[in-house]
Every structure is written in structure tokens, then in C-alpha cells.
PDB file of C-alpha atoms in Angstrom:
ATOM      1  CA  UNK A   1     239.604  76.558 198.415  1.00 37.00           C
ATOM      2  CA  UNK A   2     239.395  78.077 201.915  1.00 40.00           C
ATOM      3  CA  UNK A   3     236.092  78.837 203.254  1.00 41.00           C
ATOM      4  CA  UNK A   4     237.102  82.491 203.724  1.00 40.00           C
ATOM      5  CA  UNK A   5     238.071  82.967 200.028  1.00 37.00           C
ATOM      6  CA  UNK A   6     234.785  81.287 198.929  1.00 38.00           C
ATOM      7  CA  UNK A   7     232.672  83.691 200.695  1.00 41.00           C
ATOM      8  CA  UNK A   8     234.173  86.804 199.318  1.00 45.00           C
ATOM      9  CA  UNK A   9     234.062  85.322 195.757  1.00 53.00           C
ATOM     10  CA  UNK A  10     230.362  84.591 196.232  1.00 78.00           C
ATOM     11  CA  UNK A  11     229.292  88.173 197.160  1.00 92.00           C
ATOM     12  CA  UNK A  12     227.191  89.189 194.023  1.00 95.00           C
ATOM     13  CA  UNK A  13     228.067  92.512 192.659  1.00 96.00           C
ATOM     14  CA  UNK A  14     226.346  95.106 190.357  1.00 96.00           C
ATOM     15  CA  UNK A  15     227.761  97.332 187.649  1.00 96.00           C
ATOM     16  CA  UNK A  16     227.054 100.960 187.137  1.00 97.00           C
ATOM     17  CA  UNK A  17     224.892 100.288 184.012  1.00 97.00           C
ATOM     18  CA  UNK A  18     223.091  97.449 185.735  1.00 97.00           C
ATOM     19  CA  UNK A  19     222.404  99.667 188.874  1.00 97.00           C
ATOM     20  CA  UNK A  20     220.975 102.576 186.669  1.00 96.00           C
ATOM     21  CA  UNK A  21     218.842 100.227 184.801  1.00 96.00           C
ATOM     22  CA  UNK A  22     217.520  98.317 188.072  1.00 96.00           C
ATOM     23  CA  UNK A  23     216.882 102.118 189.603  1.00 95.00           C
ATOM     24  CA  UNK A  24     215.146 103.306 186.666  1.00 94.00           C
ATOM     25  CA  UNK A  25     212.742 100.146 186.647  1.00 96.00           C
ATOM     26  CA  UNK A  26     212.198 100.418 190.681  1.00 95.00           C
ATOM     27  CA  UNK A  27     213.600  97.072 190.909  1.00 96.00           C
ATOM     28  CA  UNK A  28     216.494  97.770 193.431  1.00 96.00           C
ATOM     29  CA  UNK A  29     216.689  99.037 197.224  1.00 97.00           C
ATOM     30  CA  UNK A  30     219.601 101.039 197.780  1.00 97.00           C
ATOM     31  CA  UNK A  31     221.504 101.155 201.184  1.00 98.00           C
ATOM     32  CA  UNK A  32     224.248 103.669 201.632  1.00 98.00           C
ATOM     33  CA  UNK A  33     226.278 102.336 204.667  1.00 98.00           C
ATOM     34  CA  UNK A  34     228.654 105.240 204.704  1.00 97.00           C
ATOM     35  CA  UNK A  35     228.744 107.487 207.896  1.00 97.00           C
ATOM     36  CA  UNK A  36     225.747 110.281 208.103  1.00 95.00           C
ATOM     37  CA  UNK A  37     228.601 112.824 207.469  1.00 95.00           C
ATOM     38  CA  UNK A  38     229.655 111.383 204.353  1.00 95.00           C
ATOM     39  CA  UNK A  39     226.121 111.042 203.283  1.00 95.00           C
ATOM     40  CA  UNK A  40     225.451 114.668 203.910  1.00 94.00           C
ATOM     41  CA  UNK A  41     228.406 115.157 201.275  1.00 93.00           C
ATOM     42  CA  UNK A  42     226.233 113.334 198.574  1.00 95.00           C
ATOM     43  CA  UNK A  43     224.737 109.988 197.978  1.00 96.00           C
ATOM     44  CA  UNK A  44     222.591 108.198 195.277  1.00 96.00           C
ATOM     45  CA  UNK A  45     219.091 109.222 195.026  1.00 95.00           C
ATOM     46  CA  UNK A  46     216.712 106.955 196.933  1.00 94.00           C
ATOM     47  CA  UNK A  47     219.485 105.493 198.835  1.00 97.00           C
ATOM     48  CA  UNK A  48     218.538 104.762 202.702  1.00 97.00           C
ATOM     49  CA  UNK A  49     221.659 105.553 204.976  1.00 97.00           C
ATOM     50  CA  UNK A  50     222.385 102.792 207.700  1.00 98.00           C
ATOM     51  CA  UNK A  51     225.880 103.330 208.557  1.00 97.00           C
ATOM     52  CA  UNK A  52     227.861  99.913 208.293  1.00 97.00           C
ATOM     53  CA  UNK A  53     228.368 100.053 212.023  1.00 96.00           C
ATOM     54  CA  UNK A  54     224.538 100.063 212.501  1.00 97.00           C
ATOM     55  CA  UNK A  55     223.724  97.412 209.868  1.00 98.00           C
ATOM     56  CA  UNK A  56     223.651  94.189 211.783  1.00 97.00           C
ATOM     57  CA  UNK A  57     221.313  95.702 214.489  1.00 97.00           C
ATOM     58  CA  UNK A  58     219.265  97.512 211.846  1.00 98.00           C
ATOM     59  CA  UNK A  59     218.780  94.220 209.818  1.00 98.00           C
ATOM     60  CA  UNK A  60     217.636  92.242 212.953  1.00 97.00           C
ATOM     61  CA  UNK A  61     215.330  94.804 214.153  1.00 97.00           C
ATOM     62  CA  UNK A  62     211.438  94.196 214.410  1.00 97.00           C
ATOM     63  CA  UNK A  63     209.969  95.668 211.140  1.00 97.00           C
ATOM     64  CA  UNK A  64     208.103  98.246 213.158  1.00 98.00           C
ATOM     65  CA  UNK A  65     211.279  99.347 214.945  1.00 98.00           C
ATOM     66  CA  UNK A  66     213.207  99.568 211.697  1.00 98.00           C
ATOM     67  CA  UNK A  67     210.259 101.821 210.146  1.00 97.00           C
ATOM     68  CA  UNK A  68     210.312 104.138 213.166  1.00 97.00           C
ATOM     69  CA  UNK A  69     213.986 104.584 213.247  1.00 96.00           C
ATOM     70  CA  UNK A  70     214.797 104.791 209.344  1.00 96.00           C
ATOM     71  CA  UNK A  71     211.443 105.958 208.225  1.00 96.00           C
ATOM     72  CA  UNK A  72     211.343 103.095 205.520  1.00 97.00           C
ATOM     73  CA  UNK A  73     210.067  99.424 205.302  1.00 97.00           C
ATOM     74  CA  UNK A  74     212.550  96.877 206.476  1.00 97.00           C
ATOM     75  CA  UNK A  75     213.795  94.814 203.841  1.00 97.00           C
ATOM     76  CA  UNK A  76     212.605  91.300 203.652  1.00 97.00           C
ATOM     77  CA  UNK A  77     214.799  88.115 203.424  1.00 97.00           C
ATOM     78  CA  UNK A  78     213.555  87.169 200.309  1.00 96.00           C
ATOM     79  CA  UNK A  79     213.888  90.610 198.476  1.00 97.00           C
ATOM     80  CA  UNK A  80     215.815  90.716 195.495  1.00 96.00           C
ATOM     81  CA  UNK A  81     218.356  93.416 194.586  1.00 97.00           C
ATOM     82  CA  UNK A  82     219.322  94.820 197.898  1.00 98.00           C
ATOM     83  CA  UNK A  83     222.194  96.878 196.853  1.00 98.00           C
ATOM     84  CA  UNK A  84     224.764  97.935 199.494  1.00 98.00           C
ATOM     85  CA  UNK A  85     227.345 100.587 198.698  1.00 98.00           C
ATOM     86  CA  UNK A  86     229.722 102.846 200.222  1.00 97.00           C
ATOM     87  CA  UNK A  87     232.406 105.289 198.930  1.00 96.00           C
ATOM     88  CA  UNK A  88     234.756 103.062 197.326  1.00 93.00           C
ATOM     89  CA  UNK A  89     233.598  99.419 197.914  1.00 91.00           C
ATOM     90  CA  UNK A  90     235.124  97.943 200.912  1.00 95.00           C
ATOM     91  CA  UNK A  91     232.181  98.833 203.513  1.00 97.00           C
ATOM     92  CA  UNK A  92     229.840  97.855 200.867  1.00 97.00           C
ATOM     93  CA  UNK A  93     231.370  94.532 200.430  1.00 97.00           C
ATOM     94  CA  UNK A  94     231.204  94.029 204.253  1.00 97.00           C
ATOM     95  CA  UNK A  95     227.687  95.164 204.352  1.00 98.00           C
ATOM     96  CA  UNK A  96     226.717  92.674 201.659  1.00 98.00           C
ATOM     97  CA  UNK A  97     228.384  89.742 203.492  1.00 97.00           C
ATOM     98  CA  UNK A  98     226.902  90.707 206.613  1.00 97.00           C
ATOM     99  CA  UNK A  99     223.208  90.914 204.986  1.00 98.00           C
ATOM    100  CA  UNK A 100     223.993  87.449 203.459  1.00 97.00           C
ATOM    101  CA  UNK A 101     225.031  86.055 206.603  1.00 96.00           C
ATOM    102  CA  UNK A 102     221.670  87.163 208.175  1.00 97.00           C
ATOM    103  CA  UNK A 103     219.637  85.465 205.201  1.00 97.00           C
ATOM    104  CA  UNK A 104     219.098  88.207 202.802  1.00 97.00           C
ATOM    105  CA  UNK A 105     219.496  86.119 199.795  1.00 95.00           C
ATOM    106  CA  UNK A 106     219.154  89.326 197.365  1.00 97.00           C
ATOM    107  CA  UNK A 107     222.120  91.327 198.942  1.00 98.00           C
ATOM    108  CA  UNK A 108     224.423  92.686 196.414  1.00 98.00           C
ATOM    109  CA  UNK A 109     227.486  94.888 196.487  1.00 98.00           C
ATOM    110  CA  UNK A 110     227.754  98.061 194.173  1.00 97.00           C
ATOM    111  CA  UNK A 111     231.648  97.595 194.184  1.00 94.00           C
ATOM    112  CA  UNK A 112     232.338 100.953 192.417  1.00 95.00           C
ATOM    113  CA  UNK A 113     230.626 102.868 195.343  1.00 97.00           C
ATOM    114  CA  UNK A 114     229.608 106.519 195.094  1.00 97.00           C
ATOM    115  CA  UNK A 115     232.905 107.456 193.707  1.00 96.00           C
ATOM    116  CA  UNK A 116     232.318 105.437 190.468  1.00 97.00           C
ATOM    117  CA  UNK A 117     228.568 106.638 190.541  1.00 97.00           C
ATOM    118  CA  UNK A 118     229.552 110.271 190.375  1.00 96.00           C
ATOM    119  CA  UNK A 119     232.658 109.854 188.014  1.00 96.00           C
ATOM    120  CA  UNK A 120     230.395 108.021 185.578  1.00 96.00           C
ATOM    121  CA  UNK A 121     227.590 110.961 185.710  1.00 94.00           C
ATOM    122  CA  UNK A 122     225.098 109.322 187.987  1.00 93.00           C
ATOM    123  CA  UNK A 123     222.514 111.386 189.692  1.00 92.00           C
ATOM    124  CA  UNK A 124     223.266 112.680 193.113  1.00 94.00           C
ATOM    125  CA  UNK A 125     221.518 113.862 196.009  1.00 93.00           C
ATOM    126  CA  UNK A 126     222.927 116.429 198.472  1.00 87.00           C
ATOM    127  CA  UNK A 127     226.391 117.885 198.846  1.00 73.00           C
ATOM    128  CA  UNK A 128     228.353 119.572 196.053  1.00 54.00           C
ATOM    129  CA  UNK A 129     227.606 116.671 193.474  1.00 43.00           C
ATOM    130  CA  UNK A 130     229.468 117.640 190.511  1.00 40.00           C
ATOM    131  CA  UNK A 131     231.564 120.349 192.033  1.00 40.00           C
ATOM    132  CA  UNK A 132     231.898 122.680 188.940  1.00 35.00           C
ATOM    133  CA  UNK A 133     232.055 119.843 186.277  1.00 35.00           C
ATOM    134  CA  UNK A 134     229.902 120.076 183.273  1.00 34.00           C
ATOM    135  CA  UNK A 135     226.910 117.736 182.878  1.00 33.00           C
ATOM    136  CA  UNK A 136     227.389 114.332 181.166  1.00 33.00           C
TER     137      UNK A 136
END
């Protein structure tokens, strides 16, 4: 097996029901790696927006600088359930791989992304969440 294919198959993922459960128990940190413009249209409540283009620098910052810039505590290398997501999954996968390469062992990808979250009736923050759809 080629090294590249081993890396992508080794990326841990989280499903919609598992993510919902982790969030309800307060056992996950969510990172929305979409652009700020995309996040303004909606995100999963409690997610910290760090666009994928900024993520490498952000995860290598001094904790105080991270706190000052993002108004949140910098994740620790040993933290579990650091969940990265985007709109449909590709950037979330890239972000998860990047975090793993920097030593974040608890990095996981929500492969369904924000699109699946909305389709399955997950709570949303900002934007026009349900766009006229009935409540689940």
C-alpha cells in the first residue's frame, strides 16, 4: 500500500449521530474550516471558524496569540474529538490530515459536512438555516 493512500484511509471520521451525541455531552470541539463568508451563511452551533487557508498557522501559534485572535482556547495536542468540517467534506478532510500531521491525535473529520448536518435536521447558527423547510 502506498504511503499516500494509507494516510487518507487512516483519517478518523465521525458520523452525524455520533457528532450530535458528542456535542450534547460536551465532549467535542468543532472547527468550521469554511471561509468566513460561507460561515456567515450558517454553521453548526459552537463551531470555531478557522478557514482551512489559516489552519496550519493557527495550530502552530502560541496559545496566547491563538486566544487573542480567535477568542478561544487553543486545542492541545492530546485533546480528543477535535472535529473538523466544511460544506461537503473535502476541506474538512484536508484540515484533519493537517492537524494530524502537526501532532493532534484527536483530530477527526465530519465527512458529511455542514450540508449533511442541515439535511438531517441538525441545529444551525446564523444564515437562513432551514430556508422555509418545516421543523424536523
